[in-house]
C-alpha cells in the first residue's frame, strides 16, 4: 500500500538521513526503483512529473502500475507516489487519481498567490491523508520544459508557507535541475541553515540531486534536508548502458533485439545508481 511522506520524513528527520525521490519514466524505471528499495530495506519516494505522467498514459495508469507492482513484487518497504512540480490543476488530478503525495509548485506566482493556492491544495490533500510539498524560490535549470531561474529562497517567505501546514518544503538554495555547470557556485548553506531555523522542525527538500558533490549532500542532510530528488542521474546511467548495448552490437546477436534484453542493461544501471544514492543519503535499512 502507498503511504504519504509524512511519517517517512519524521523518521528521517529524527535519524538524520534523507529519503530519495527517484523520478520514474516507465515500467522498467518503476520496477528498478522499487526492487532496489526493497533489496536495501529503504523507504522510497517515486516522483512523477506532469510530462512523465502524460508519457506513461496518465496518472491513473501510473497508480495502477505502481500499486500492482507493490503487490505482485512483494514490496513491503514504505513507498510514496508523489507528483513532482505539479501545477494547481495537476495536483488536484493526482489527489483524485490515488497518489499518496503531491508537490504543488507555486514558486512562479507571487508569494500571496502561492500561499492561497497552497492552502487550497493542503485542505484537499489532508482530507484524504495525502502529504503536500510546497516550493519557495524556483529551482533553476530546465525540467520537462519548465525553466526555473535558480533563485535563493527568502527565509521569511519559507516561514509563511511552512506555517500553512505543508508536510515538506522545497526551497531554492542555488540548486538546479540537470547537470551543474563548471562554474557552479555550490549550495548556499547559510540560507539553508536560516530557512531551517525559521521553519523548524519542517523537513526540507533538496531538488536537483544529480551531480551535487557527496560532501555537500551530507552537509545539507545535517542542516535539515530529509528528501533529495534525483532524476537526471538515472537517465544518464540508463542511456549510457543502453548505448553500450547497441555499440557492442548485442542487439544483432541471437534474440538480442527482444525489448526485454535491450532494456536489461539500462534497468541494471538505474538500480546501481539508486543503490548508490540510498547509501549516500543514509536510508538503507531505515524501512
Ligand atoms: P535532477 O534531474 O537534477 O536530479 O533533479 C531532479 C529533481 O529535482 C526533480 O524534482
CSV table of C-alpha atoms and ligand atoms in Angstrom, one decimal:
chain,number,residue,atom,x,y,z
A,1,UNK,CA,0.0,0.0,0.0
A,2,UNK,CA,1.2,3.5,-0.8
A,3,UNK,CA,1.9,5.8,2.1
A,4,UNK,CA,2.2,9.6,2.4
A,5,UNK,CA,5.7,11.0,3.1
A,6,UNK,CA,4.7,12.4,6.5
A,7,UNK,CA,5.9,9.5,8.7
A,8,UNK,CA,8.9,8.8,6.4
A,9,UNK,CA,10.0,12.4,6.8
A,10,UNK,CA,9.6,12.5,10.6
A,11,UNK,CA,11.7,9.3,10.9
A,12,UNK,CA,14.3,10.7,8.5
A,13,UNK,CA,14.5,14.0,10.5
A,14,UNK,CA,14.9,12.1,13.8
A,15,UNK,CA,17.5,9.7,12.3
A,16,UNK,CA,19.4,12.4,10.4
A,17,UNK,CA,19.2,10.8,6.9
A,18,UNK,CA,17.3,11.6,3.7
A,19,UNK,CA,14.9,9.6,1.6
A,20,UNK,CA,15.5,9.7,-2.1
A,21,UNK,CA,12.8,10.7,-4.6
A,22,UNK,CA,13.6,9.0,-7.8
A,23,UNK,CA,11.6,10.1,-10.8
A,24,UNK,CA,10.1,7.4,-12.9
A,25,UNK,CA,9.6,7.3,-16.7
A,26,UNK,CA,8.2,3.9,-17.5
A,27,UNK,CA,7.7,0.3,-16.2
A,28,UNK,CA,11.4,-0.6,-16.2
A,29,UNK,CA,12.2,2.6,-14.2
A,30,UNK,CA,9.5,1.9,-11.6
A,31,UNK,CA,10.5,-1.7,-11.2
A,32,UNK,CA,14.2,-0.8,-10.9
A,33,UNK,CA,13.5,1.8,-8.1
A,34,UNK,CA,11.0,-0.4,-6.2
A,35,UNK,CA,13.1,-3.6,-6.2
A,36,UNK,CA,16.3,-1.6,-5.2
A,37,UNK,CA,14.4,-0.1,-2.3
A,38,UNK,CA,13.2,-3.5,-1.2
A,39,UNK,CA,16.7,-5.1,-1.5
A,40,UNK,CA,18.2,-2.3,0.6
A,41,UNK,CA,15.3,-2.1,3.1
A,42,UNK,CA,14.9,1.6,2.3
A,43,UNK,CA,11.9,3.8,2.2
A,44,UNK,CA,11.4,5.4,-1.2
A,45,UNK,CA,9.5,8.1,-3.0
A,46,UNK,CA,8.6,7.7,-6.6
A,47,UNK,CA,8.5,11.1,-8.4
A,48,UNK,CA,6.2,11.7,-11.3
A,49,UNK,CA,6.5,14.9,-13.3
A,50,UNK,CA,3.5,16.1,-15.3
A,51,UNK,CA,5.3,15.2,-18.5
A,52,UNK,CA,6.2,11.7,-17.3
A,53,UNK,CA,2.7,11.2,-16.1
A,54,UNK,CA,1.3,12.0,-19.6
A,55,UNK,CA,4.0,9.9,-21.2
A,56,UNK,CA,3.1,6.8,-19.1
A,57,UNK,CA,-0.6,7.1,-20.1
A,58,UNK,CA,-2.0,9.3,-17.4
A,59,UNK,CA,-2.0,9.4,-13.6
A,60,UNK,CA,-4.4,6.6,-13.2
A,61,UNK,CA,-2.2,4.3,-15.3
A,62,UNK,CA,0.7,5.2,-13.1
A,63,UNK,CA,-1.3,4.5,-9.9
A,64,UNK,CA,-2.4,1.1,-11.3
A,65,UNK,CA,1.1,0.1,-12.3
A,66,UNK,CA,2.7,1.1,-9.0
A,67,UNK,CA,0.0,-0.5,-6.8
A,68,UNK,CA,0.2,-3.6,-8.9
A,69,UNK,CA,3.9,-3.9,-8.6
A,70,UNK,CA,3.9,-3.3,-4.9
A,71,UNK,CA,1.5,-6.2,-4.5
A,72,UNK,CA,2.9,-8.6,-7.1
A,73,UNK,CA,6.6,-8.0,-6.4
A,74,UNK,CA,6.1,-8.2,-2.6
A,75,UNK,CA,7.3,-4.7,-1.9
A,76,UNK,CA,7.0,-4.1,1.9
A,77,UNK,CA,9.2,-1.0,2.4
A,78,UNK,CA,7.3,2.3,2.6
A,79,UNK,CA,6.6,3.7,-0.9
A,80,UNK,CA,5.1,7.1,-1.6
A,81,UNK,CA,3.9,8.1,-5.1
A,82,UNK,CA,4.5,11.8,-5.4
A,83,UNK,CA,3.6,14.4,-8.1
A,84,UNK,CA,6.8,16.4,-8.9
A,85,UNK,CA,6.4,20.1,-9.6
A,86,UNK,CA,2.7,20.0,-10.0
A,87,UNK,CA,0.5,22.8,-11.2
A,88,UNK,CA,-2.7,23.5,-9.2
A,89,UNK,CA,-4.8,21.5,-11.7
A,90,UNK,CA,-2.5,18.6,-11.8
A,91,UNK,CA,-2.1,18.4,-8.0
A,92,UNK,CA,-5.9,18.0,-7.8
A,93,UNK,CA,-5.8,15.4,-10.6
A,94,UNK,CA,-3.2,13.3,-8.7
A,95,UNK,CA,-5.1,13.6,-5.4
A,96,UNK,CA,-8.1,12.2,-7.2
A,97,UNK,CA,-6.2,9.5,-9.1
A,98,UNK,CA,-4.7,7.9,-6.0
A,99,UNK,CA,-1.3,9.4,-5.5
A,100,UNK,CA,-0.2,9.4,-1.8
A,101,UNK,CA,1.7,12.7,-2.0
A,102,UNK,CA,1.7,15.8,-4.2
A,103,UNK,CA,4.0,18.7,-4.8
A,104,UNK,CA,2.3,22.0,-5.6
A,105,UNK,CA,4.9,24.2,-7.1
A,106,UNK,CA,3.5,27.8,-6.9
A,107,UNK,CA,7.0,29.3,-6.8
A,108,UNK,CA,6.4,31.2,-10.1
A,109,UNK,CA,3.4,33.0,-8.5
A,110,UNK,CA,3.9,36.0,-6.2
A,111,UNK,CA,4.1,34.8,-2.6
A,112,UNK,CA,0.5,35.7,-1.7
A,113,UNK,CA,-1.0,33.7,-4.6
A,114,UNK,CA,1.4,30.9,-3.9
A,115,UNK,CA,0.1,30.9,-0.3
A,116,UNK,CA,-3.6,31.0,-1.3
A,117,UNK,CA,-3.2,28.1,-3.8
A,118,UNK,CA,-1.0,26.0,-1.5
A,119,UNK,CA,-3.7,26.4,1.3
A,120,UNK,CA,-6.4,25.0,-1.0
A,121,UNK,CA,-4.2,22.0,-2.0
A,122,UNK,CA,-3.4,21.3,1.6
A,123,UNK,CA,-7.1,21.3,2.6
A,124,UNK,CA,-8.0,18.9,-0.2
A,125,UNK,CA,-5.0,16.6,0.2
A,126,UNK,CA,-5.1,16.4,4.0
A,127,UNK,CA,-8.8,15.3,3.9
A,128,UNK,CA,-7.5,12.2,2.1
A,129,UNK,CA,-4.3,11.6,4.2
A,130,UNK,CA,-2.2,12.8,1.3
A,131,UNK,CA,1.0,14.8,2.0
A,132,UNK,CA,1.9,18.1,0.4
A,133,UNK,CA,5.3,19.6,-0.7
A,134,UNK,CA,5.4,23.3,-1.4
A,135,UNK,CA,8.1,25.3,-3.0
A,136,UNK,CA,9.5,28.8,-2.4
A,137,UNK,CA,12.1,30.3,-4.7
A,138,UNK,CA,12.2,28.4,-8.0
A,139,UNK,CA,14.8,25.7,-8.6
A,140,UNK,CA,17.0,26.6,-11.5
A,141,UNK,CA,17.6,24.7,-14.7
A,142,UNK,CA,15.1,23.0,-17.0
A,143,UNK,CA,12.9,20.1,-16.2
A,144,UNK,CA,10.2,18.8,-18.5
A,145,UNK,CA,10.2,22.1,-20.4
A,146,UNK,CA,9.7,24.1,-17.1
A,147,UNK,CA,12.6,26.5,-16.8
A,148,UNK,CA,13.4,27.8,-13.3
A,149,UNK,CA,15.6,30.9,-12.7
A,150,UNK,CA,17.6,29.3,-9.8
A,151,UNK,CA,16.6,31.7,-7.1
A,152,UNK,CA,17.7,31.6,-3.5
A,153,UNK,CA,14.6,31.5,-1.4
A,154,UNK,CA,13.7,34.2,1.2
A,155,UNK,CA,13.6,32.5,4.7
A,156,UNK,CA,10.7,34.8,5.7
A,157,UNK,CA,8.6,33.6,2.8
A,158,UNK,CA,9.5,30.0,3.6
A,159,UNK,CA,8.2,30.5,7.1
A,160,UNK,CA,4.9,31.8,5.8
A,161,UNK,CA,4.4,28.8,3.5
A,162,UNK,CA,5.7,26.3,6.2
A,163,UNK,CA,3.1,27.7,8.7
A,164,UNK,CA,0.3,26.7,6.3
A,165,UNK,CA,0.8,23.1,7.4
A,166,UNK,CA,2.7,21.7,4.4
A,167,UNK,CA,4.5,18.4,5.2
A,168,UNK,CA,7.7,19.2,3.4
A,169,UNK,CA,9.2,22.3,1.9
A,170,UNK,CA,11.4,22.8,-1.1
A,171,UNK,CA,13.4,26.0,-1.2
A,172,UNK,CA,15.9,27.2,-3.8
A,173,UNK,CA,19.4,27.4,-2.3
A,174,UNK,CA,21.4,27.6,-5.6
A,175,UNK,CA,20.5,24.1,-6.7
A,176,UNK,CA,19.4,23.4,-10.3
A,177,UNK,CA,17.9,20.6,-12.2
A,178,UNK,CA,20.0,18.7,-14.6
A,179,UNK,CA,23.8,18.8,-14.8
A,180,UNK,CA,25.6,21.6,-12.9
A,181,UNK,CA,27.7,24.0,-15.0
A,182,UNK,CA,31.5,24.0,-14.4
A,183,UNK,CA,31.4,27.4,-12.7
A,184,UNK,CA,28.5,26.5,-10.3
A,185,UNK,CA,28.9,28.3,-7.0
A,186,UNK,CA,27.6,25.3,-4.9
A,187,UNK,CA,24.7,25.2,-2.4
A,188,UNK,CA,24.1,28.2,-0.2
A,189,UNK,CA,24.4,26.6,3.2
A,190,UNK,CA,23.9,29.9,5.1
A,191,UNK,CA,20.5,30.3,3.6
A,192,UNK,CA,19.7,26.6,4.1
A,193,UNK,CA,20.6,27.0,7.8
A,194,UNK,CA,18.5,30.1,8.1
A,195,UNK,CA,15.5,28.5,6.4
A,196,UNK,CA,15.7,25.6,8.7
A,197,UNK,CA,16.0,27.8,11.7
A,198,UNK,CA,12.9,29.8,10.8
A,199,UNK,CA,10.8,26.8,9.8
A,200,UNK,CA,12.0,24.1,12.2
A,201,UNK,CA,11.1,21.3,12.5
A,202,UNK,CA,9.9,21.3,8.9
A,203,UNK,CA,11.6,18.6,6.8
A,204,UNK,CA,13.3,20.3,3.8
A,205,UNK,CA,13.7,19.0,0.3
A,206,UNK,CA,16.7,19.3,-1.9
A,207,UNK,CA,15.9,19.3,-5.6
A,208,UNK,CA,18.4,18.8,-8.4
A,209,UNK,CA,20.2,15.9,-6.6
A,210,UNK,CA,22.2,15.0,-9.8
A,211,UNK,CA,25.8,16.0,-9.6
A,212,UNK,CA,25.9,17.6,-6.2
A,213,UNK,CA,29.2,16.5,-4.5
A,214,UNK,CA,28.9,14.0,-1.7
A,215,UNK,CA,30.2,16.3,1.0
A,216,UNK,CA,27.5,18.9,0.1
A,217,UNK,CA,24.8,16.2,0.2
A,218,UNK,CA,26.0,15.2,3.7
A,219,UNK,CA,26.1,18.8,4.9
A,220,UNK,CA,22.6,19.5,3.5
A,221,UNK,CA,21.3,16.5,5.4
A,222,UNK,CA,22.9,17.7,8.6
A,223,UNK,CA,21.1,21.0,8.2
A,224,UNK,CA,17.6,19.5,7.9
A,225,UNK,CA,17.2,18.1,4.4
A,226,UNK,CA,15.1,14.9,4.6
A,227,UNK,CA,14.2,14.3,0.9
A,228,UNK,CA,16.6,14.5,-2.1
A,229,UNK,CA,15.3,14.4,-5.6
A,230,UNK,CA,17.2,12.6,-8.3
A,231,UNK,CA,16.1,12.4,-11.9
A,232,UNK,CA,18.8,13.2,-14.5
A,233,UNK,CA,21.4,10.9,-13.0
A,234,UNK,CA,19.3,7.8,-13.5
A,235,UNK,CA,18.6,8.9,-17.1
A,236,UNK,CA,22.3,9.3,-17.7
A,237,UNK,CA,23.1,5.8,-16.3
A,238,UNK,CA,20.2,4.3,-18.3
A,239,UNK,CA,21.2,5.9,-21.6
A,240,UNK,CA,25.0,5.1,-21.2
A,241,UNK,CA,24.2,1.4,-20.5
A,242,UNK,CA,21.7,1.2,-23.4
A,243,UNK,CA,24.2,2.9,-25.7
A,244,UNK,CA,26.9,0.4,-24.8
A,245,UNK,CA,24.5,-2.5,-25.6
A,246,UNK,CA,23.9,-1.2,-29.1
A,247,UNK,CA,27.6,-0.1,-29.7
A,248,UNK,CA,28.7,-3.6,-28.8
A,249,UNK,CA,26.2,-4.9,-31.4
A,250,UNK,CA,24.4,-7.1,-28.9
A,251,UNK,CA,21.0,-6.4,-30.5
A,252,UNK,CA,22.3,-8.2,-33.6
A,253,UNK,CA,23.2,-11.4,-31.8
A,254,UNK,CA,20.6,-14.1,-31.4
A,255,UNK,CA,17.4,-12.7,-29.9
A,256,UNK,CA,19.2,-9.6,-28.7
A,257,UNK,CA,16.5,-7.4,-30.3
A,258,UNK,CA,14.0,-8.6,-27.7
A,259,UNK,CA,13.0,-5.4,-25.8
A,260,UNK,CA,13.4,-7.3,-22.5
A,261,UNK,CA,17.0,-7.9,-23.5
A,262,UNK,CA,17.6,-4.4,-24.9
A,263,UNK,CA,16.3,-2.7,-21.8
A,264,UNK,CA,18.1,-5.0,-19.3
A,265,UNK,CA,21.4,-3.2,-19.1
A,266,UNK,CA,19.7,0.2,-18.6
A,267,UNK,CA,17.5,-1.4,-15.9
A,268,UNK,CA,20.5,-2.6,-14.0
A,269,UNK,CA,22.2,0.7,-14.4
A,270,UNK,CA,19.3,2.5,-12.8
A,271,UNK,CA,19.4,0.0,-10.0
A,272,UNK,CA,23.1,0.7,-9.4
A,273,UNK,CA,22.5,4.5,-9.3
A,274,UNK,CA,19.6,4.2,-6.9
A,275,UNK,CA,21.5,2.0,-4.6
A,276,UNK,CA,24.5,4.3,-4.6
A,277,UNK,CA,22.2,7.3,-3.7
A,278,UNK,CA,20.4,5.3,-0.9
A,279,UNK,CA,23.7,4.6,0.7
A,280,UNK,CA,24.8,8.2,0.4
A,281,UNK,CA,21.5,9.5,1.8
A,282,UNK,CA,21.7,7.1,4.7
A,283,UNK,CA,18.2,5.5,4.0
A,284,UNK,CA,19.5,1.9,3.8
A,285,UNK,CA,17.9,-0.3,6.5
A,286,UNK,CA,15.6,2.5,7.5
A,287,UNK,CA,12.3,1.0,6.2
B,1,LIG,P1,17.9,16.3,-11.2
B,1,LIG,O1,17.3,15.9,-12.6
B,1,LIG,O2,18.9,17.3,-11.3
B,1,LIG,O3,18.4,15.1,-10.5
B,1,LIG,O4,16.7,16.9,-10.3
B,1,LIG,C1,15.6,16.1,-10.0
B,1,LIG,C2,14.6,16.9,-9.3
B,1,LIG,O5,14.8,17.8,-8.6
B,1,LIG,C3,13.1,16.6,-9.6
B,1,LIG,O6,12.3,17.4,-9.0
